[in-house]
PDB file of C-alpha atoms and ligand atoms in Angstrom:
ATOM      1  CA  MET A   1      17.891  46.085 -21.191  1.00 97.00           C
ATOM      2  CA  ASN A   2      20.640  47.862 -18.823  1.00 98.00           C
ATOM      3  CA  VAL A   3      20.602  48.215 -15.585  1.00 98.00           C
ATOM      4  CA  LEU A   4      22.825  50.233 -13.617  1.00 98.00           C
ATOM      5  CA  VAL A   5      23.268  49.450  -9.217  1.00 99.00           C
ATOM      6  CA  ILE A   6      24.626  51.653  -7.125  1.00 98.00           C
ATOM      7  CA  HIS A   7      25.660  51.061  -3.443  1.00 98.00           C
ATOM      8  CA  GLY A   8      25.929  53.900  -0.925  1.00 98.00           C
ATOM      9  CA  PRO A   9      27.780  54.531   1.461  1.00 98.00           C
ATOM     10  CA  ASN A  10      29.118  51.763   4.654  1.00 98.00           C
ATOM     11  CA  LEU A  11      27.245  49.152   2.337  1.00 98.00           C
ATOM     12  CA  HIS A  12      31.347  47.643   0.964  1.00 98.00           C
ATOM     13  CA  MET A  13      31.033  46.598   5.035  1.00 98.00           C
ATOM     14  CA  LEU A  14      28.236  44.040   4.679  1.00 98.00           C
ATOM     15  CA  GLY A  15      28.635  41.098   6.337  1.00 97.00           C
ATOM     16  CA  ARG A  16      30.902  42.541   9.064  1.00 97.00           C
ATOM     17  CA  ARG A  17      28.151  45.479   9.685  1.00 96.00           C
ATOM     18  CA  LYS A  18      25.160  44.778  12.371  1.00 96.00           C
ATOM     19  CA  PRO A  19      24.319  42.022  10.469  1.00 97.00           C
ATOM     20  CA  GLU A  20      21.700  40.922  12.695  1.00 96.00           C
ATOM     21  CA  ILE A  21      19.623  44.091  10.640  1.00 97.00           C
ATOM     22  CA  TYR A  22      21.670  43.769   7.421  1.00 97.00           C
ATOM     23  CA  GLY A  23      22.709  40.607   7.084  1.00 96.00           C
ATOM     24  CA  LYS A  24      25.692  37.995   7.237  1.00 97.00           C
ATOM     25  CA  GLY A  25      26.695  37.955   3.368  1.00 98.00           C
ATOM     26  CA  THR A  26      29.298  40.691   1.861  1.00 98.00           C
ATOM     27  CA  LEU A  27      28.408  42.681  -0.672  1.00 98.00           C
ATOM     28  CA  PRO A  28      30.865  40.762  -3.587  1.00 98.00           C
ATOM     29  CA  GLU A  29      28.353  37.907  -2.734  1.00 98.00           C
ATOM     30  CA  LEU A  30      25.483  40.089  -2.853  1.00 98.00           C
ATOM     31  CA  ASN A  31      26.743  41.380  -6.390  1.00 98.00           C
ATOM     32  CA  ALA A  32      28.064  37.904  -7.640  1.00 98.00           C
ATOM     33  CA  GLU A  33      23.905  36.831  -6.679  1.00 98.00           C
ATOM     34  CA  ILE A  34      23.003  40.075  -8.674  1.00 98.00           C
ATOM     35  CA  ARG A  35      25.157  38.965 -11.748  1.00 98.00           C
ATOM     36  CA  GLU A  36      23.649  35.924 -11.672  1.00 98.00           C
ATOM     37  CA  ARG A  37      19.812  36.685 -11.447  1.00 98.00           C
ATOM     38  CA  ALA A  38      20.292  39.016 -14.107  1.00 98.00           C
ATOM     39  CA  ALA A  39      21.877  37.846 -16.585  1.00 98.00           C
ATOM     40  CA  ALA A  40      18.982  34.546 -15.968  1.00 98.00           C
ATOM     41  CA  SER A  41      16.575  37.790 -16.326  1.00 97.00           C
ATOM     42  CA  GLY A  42      18.289  39.009 -20.189  1.00 96.00           C
ATOM     43  CA  LEU A  43      19.777  42.286 -17.915  1.00 98.00           C
ATOM     44  CA  LYS A  44      23.207  43.134 -18.444  1.00 98.00           C
ATOM     45  CA  VAL A  45      24.550  44.833 -15.037  1.00 98.00           C
ATOM     46  CA  ARG A  46      26.699  47.521 -13.934  1.00 98.00           C
ATOM     47  CA  ILE A  47      27.322  47.809 -10.128  1.00 98.00           C
ATOM     48  CA  PHE A  48      29.271  50.270  -8.251  1.00 98.00           C
ATOM     49  CA  GLN A  49      29.761  51.238  -4.205  1.00 98.00           C
ATOM     50  CA  SER A  50      30.853  54.385  -3.037  1.00 98.00           C
ATOM     51  CA  ASN A  51      31.355  56.059   0.206  1.00 98.00           C
ATOM     52  CA  CYS A  52      31.094  59.590  -0.664  1.00 98.00           C
ATOM     53  CA  GLU A  53      27.993  61.396  -2.692  1.00 98.00           C
ATOM     54  CA  GLY A  54      30.009  63.003  -5.674  1.00 98.00           C
ATOM     55  CA  ARG A  55      31.148  59.180  -7.335  1.00 98.00           C
ATOM     56  CA  ILE A  56      27.715  58.376  -6.815  1.00 99.00           C
ATOM     57  CA  VAL A  57      26.497  61.541  -8.479  1.00 98.00           C
ATOM     58  CA  ASP A  58      29.210  60.933 -11.073  1.00 98.00           C
ATOM     59  CA  ALA A  59      28.402  57.247 -11.826  1.00 98.00           C
ATOM     60  CA  ILE A  60      24.564  58.238 -12.739  1.00 98.00           C
ATOM     61  CA  THR A  61      25.568  61.163 -14.625  1.00 98.00           C
ATOM     62  CA  ALA A  62      27.716  58.864 -16.168  1.00 98.00           C
ATOM     63  CA  ALA A  63      25.828  56.145 -17.271  1.00 98.00           C
ATOM     64  CA  SER A  64      23.238  58.838 -19.605  1.00 98.00           C
ATOM     65  CA  GLY A  65      22.770  57.410 -23.265  1.00 97.00           C
ATOM     66  CA  TRP A  66      23.957  53.374 -21.277  1.00 98.00           C
ATOM     67  CA  ALA A  67      21.318  53.026 -18.583  1.00 98.00           C
ATOM     68  CA  ASP A  68      17.902  51.810 -18.973  1.00 98.00           C
ATOM     69  CA  ALA A  69      17.100  51.486 -15.862  1.00 98.00           C
ATOM     70  CA  LEU A  70      18.632  52.397 -12.306  1.00 98.00           C
ATOM     71  CA  ILE A  71      18.492  50.238  -8.725  1.00 99.00           C
ATOM     72  CA  ILE A  72      20.193  52.222  -6.513  1.00 99.00           C
ATOM     73  CA  ASN A  73      20.598  51.285  -2.576  1.00 98.00           C
ATOM     74  CA  PRO A  74      21.835  54.993  -1.405  1.00 98.00           C
ATOM     75  CA  ALA A  75      22.493  53.915   2.108  1.00 98.00           C
ATOM     76  CA  ALA A  76      22.289  56.877   4.705  1.00 98.00           C
ATOM     77  CA  TYR A  77      22.449  59.509   1.715  1.00 98.00           C
ATOM     78  CA  THR A  78      18.735  58.054   1.262  1.00 98.00           C
ATOM     79  CA  HIS A  79      17.848  60.575   3.952  1.00 98.00           C
ATOM     80  CA  TYR A  80      19.423  63.685   3.176  1.00 98.00           C
ATOM     81  CA  SER A  81      21.271  64.216  -0.456  1.00 98.00           C
ATOM     82  CA  TYR A  82      19.528  66.104  -2.613  1.00 98.00           C
ATOM     83  CA  ALA A  83      22.649  66.156  -4.587  1.00 98.00           C
ATOM     84  CA  ILE A  84      21.941  62.130  -5.555  1.00 99.00           C
ATOM     85  CA  ARG A  85      17.980  63.413  -5.785  1.00 98.00           C
ATOM     86  CA  ASP A  86      18.270  65.835  -8.684  1.00 98.00           C
ATOM     87  CA  ALA A  87      21.247  63.286  -9.802  1.00 98.00           C
ATOM     88  CA  VAL A  88      18.561  60.014 -10.738  1.00 98.00           C
ATOM     89  CA  GLU A  89      15.926  62.754 -12.052  1.00 98.00           C
ATOM     90  CA  ALA A  90      18.184  63.911 -14.061  1.00 98.00           C
ATOM     91  CA  LEU A  91      19.481  60.458 -14.845  1.00 98.00           C
ATOM     92  CA  ASP A  92      15.919  59.942 -16.810  1.00 97.00           C
ATOM     93  CA  VAL A  93      15.146  56.949 -16.919  1.00 98.00           C
ATOM     94  CA  PRO A  94      13.071  54.303 -14.915  1.00 98.00           C
ATOM     95  CA  ALA A  95      14.634  54.364 -11.089  1.00 98.00           C
ATOM     96  CA  VAL A  96      14.456  52.022  -8.334  1.00 98.00           C
ATOM     97  CA  GLU A  97      15.431  52.565  -4.491  1.00 98.00           C
ATOM     98  CA  VAL A  98      15.963  49.117  -2.196  1.00 98.00           C
ATOM     99  CA  HIS A  99      16.804  48.726   1.340  1.00 98.00           C
ATOM    100  CA  LEU A 100      18.066  45.931   2.862  1.00 98.00           C
ATOM    101  CA  SER A 101      16.503  46.761   6.435  1.00 98.00           C
ATOM    102  CA  ASP A 102      12.878  48.377   6.799  1.00 98.00           C
ATOM    103  CA  ILE A 103      13.702  51.904   7.004  1.00 98.00           C
ATOM    104  CA  SER A 104      10.024  52.814   7.844  1.00 97.00           C
ATOM    105  CA  LYS A 105      10.327  51.044  10.887  1.00 97.00           C
ATOM    106  CA  ARG A 106      13.764  51.986  12.334  1.00 97.00           C
ATOM    107  CA  GLU A 107      14.347  55.190  13.881  1.00 97.00           C
ATOM    108  CA  PRO A 108      12.903  58.653  12.508  1.00 97.00           C
ATOM    109  CA  PHE A 109      15.630  60.052  10.609  1.00 97.00           C
ATOM    110  CA  ARG A 110      15.255  56.674   8.733  1.00 98.00           C
ATOM    111  CA  ARG A 111      12.047  57.254   7.246  1.00 97.00           C
ATOM    112  CA  VAL A 112      12.503  60.149   5.078  1.00 98.00           C
ATOM    113  CA  SER A 113      13.177  59.465   1.585  1.00 98.00           C
ATOM    114  CA  VAL A 114      14.718  62.182  -0.336  1.00 98.00           C
ATOM    115  CA  ILE A 115      15.389  59.994  -3.337  1.00 98.00           C
ATOM    116  CA  ARG A 116      11.635  58.368  -3.490  1.00 98.00           C
ATOM    117  CA  PRO A 117       9.945  60.958  -5.375  1.00 98.00           C
ATOM    118  CA  VAL A 118      12.146  60.279  -8.315  1.00 98.00           C
ATOM    119  CA  CYS A 119      11.858  56.450  -8.188  1.00 98.00           C
ATOM    120  CA  ARG A 120       9.048  54.179  -9.915  1.00 98.00           C
ATOM    121  CA  ALA A 121       8.971  51.954  -7.375  1.00 98.00           C
ATOM    122  CA  ARG A 122      10.859  50.920  -3.793  1.00 98.00           C
ATOM    123  CA  PHE A 123      12.191  47.655  -2.309  1.00 98.00           C
ATOM    124  CA  LYS A 124      12.546  47.611   1.766  1.00 98.00           C
ATOM    125  CA  GLY A 125      12.646  45.009   4.668  1.00 98.00           C
ATOM    126  CA  GLU A 126      13.479  42.286   2.660  1.00 98.00           C
ATOM    127  CA  GLY A 127      17.556  41.814   2.701  1.00 98.00           C
ATOM    128  CA  TRP A 128      19.339  40.769  -0.293  1.00 98.00           C
ATOM    129  CA  ARG A 129      15.797  40.102  -1.568  1.00 98.00           C
ATOM    130  CA  SER A 130      14.518  43.820  -1.951  1.00 98.00           C
ATOM    131  CA  TYR A 131      17.392  44.032  -4.875  1.00 98.00           C
ATOM    132  CA  PHE A 132      15.974  40.715  -6.547  1.00 98.00           C
ATOM    133  CA  LYS A 133      12.578  42.159  -6.361  1.00 98.00           C
ATOM    134  CA  ALA A 134      14.065  45.401  -8.029  1.00 98.00           C
ATOM    135  CA  LEU A 135      15.388  43.221 -10.668  1.00 98.00           C
ATOM    136  CA  ASP A 136      12.232  41.380 -11.178  1.00 98.00           C
ATOM    137  CA  PHE A 137      10.758  44.915 -11.660  1.00 98.00           C
ATOM    138  CA  CYS A 138      13.677  45.901 -14.075  1.00 98.00           C
ATOM    139  CA  ALA A 139      13.061  42.739 -16.541  1.00 97.00           C
ATOM    140  CA  ALA A 140       8.989  43.297 -15.847  1.00 97.00           C
ATOM    141  CA  LEU A 141       9.895  46.756 -17.119  1.00 94.00           C
ATOM    142  CA  GLU A 142      11.494  45.779 -20.690  1.00 79.00           C
ATOM    143  CA  LYS A 143       8.029  43.421 -21.459  1.00 76.00           C
ATOM    144  CA  GLU A 144       5.963  47.280 -20.844  1.00 72.00           C
TER     145      GLU A 144
HETATM  146  C1  DQA B 201      20.076  51.276   4.165  1.00 61.21           C
HETATM  147  C2  DQA B 201      19.213  52.131   5.480  1.00 61.21           C
HETATM  148  C3  DQA B 201      19.769  53.215   5.815  1.00 61.21           C
HETATM  149  O1  DQA B 201      19.156  53.694   7.064  1.00 61.21           O
HETATM  150  C4  DQA B 201      20.770  53.032   6.136  1.00 61.21           C
HETATM  151  O2  DQA B 201      21.474  54.874   6.215  1.00 61.21           O
HETATM  152  C5  DQA B 201      21.937  52.197   5.493  1.00 61.21           C
HETATM  153  C6  DQA B 201      21.766  50.714   4.722  1.00 61.21           C
HETATM  154  C7  DQA B 201      19.263  49.325   3.761  1.00 61.21           C
HETATM  155  O3  DQA B 201      19.776  49.001   3.296  1.00 61.21           O
HETATM  156  O4  DQA B 201      18.903  49.020   5.107  1.00 61.21           O
HETATM  157  O5  DQA B 201      23.372  52.433   5.154  1.00 61.21           O
HETATM  158  O6  DQA B 201      20.013  51.943   2.925  1.00 61.21           O
END
């Protein structure tokens, strides 16, 4: 199973940006762990990070025909990007929304996710484990 993993804006700053909320690990460290766990579960992953909405839309579109599932932390775009929402819907593979923090317990604007309705599952508030649970979810899909 091929899984596209997308990290949205400012996630390249992991480790330096609000470590009390997002943790001390860096994005390369997180990606290494994702790659290792994916390989152990028999998943092939491609990982993409961008701070630009259009590039994220393009990456989702380009994965059509390759990706069997999508794991996406849209970061701030979660809360207002209908363009990313539509791209996820158009990709038409099971999508999983991921957040390091618990967006339901933070500022009111973070409680809204326009991406949620086009995702099969959501894992939030568990730091890196949110991504690992999303990988497990994808691995379980393969067995369906
Ligand atoms: C985030 C939560 C978003 O509200 C925020 O804008 C982010 C990261 C998370 O992983 O907790 O950049 O998606």
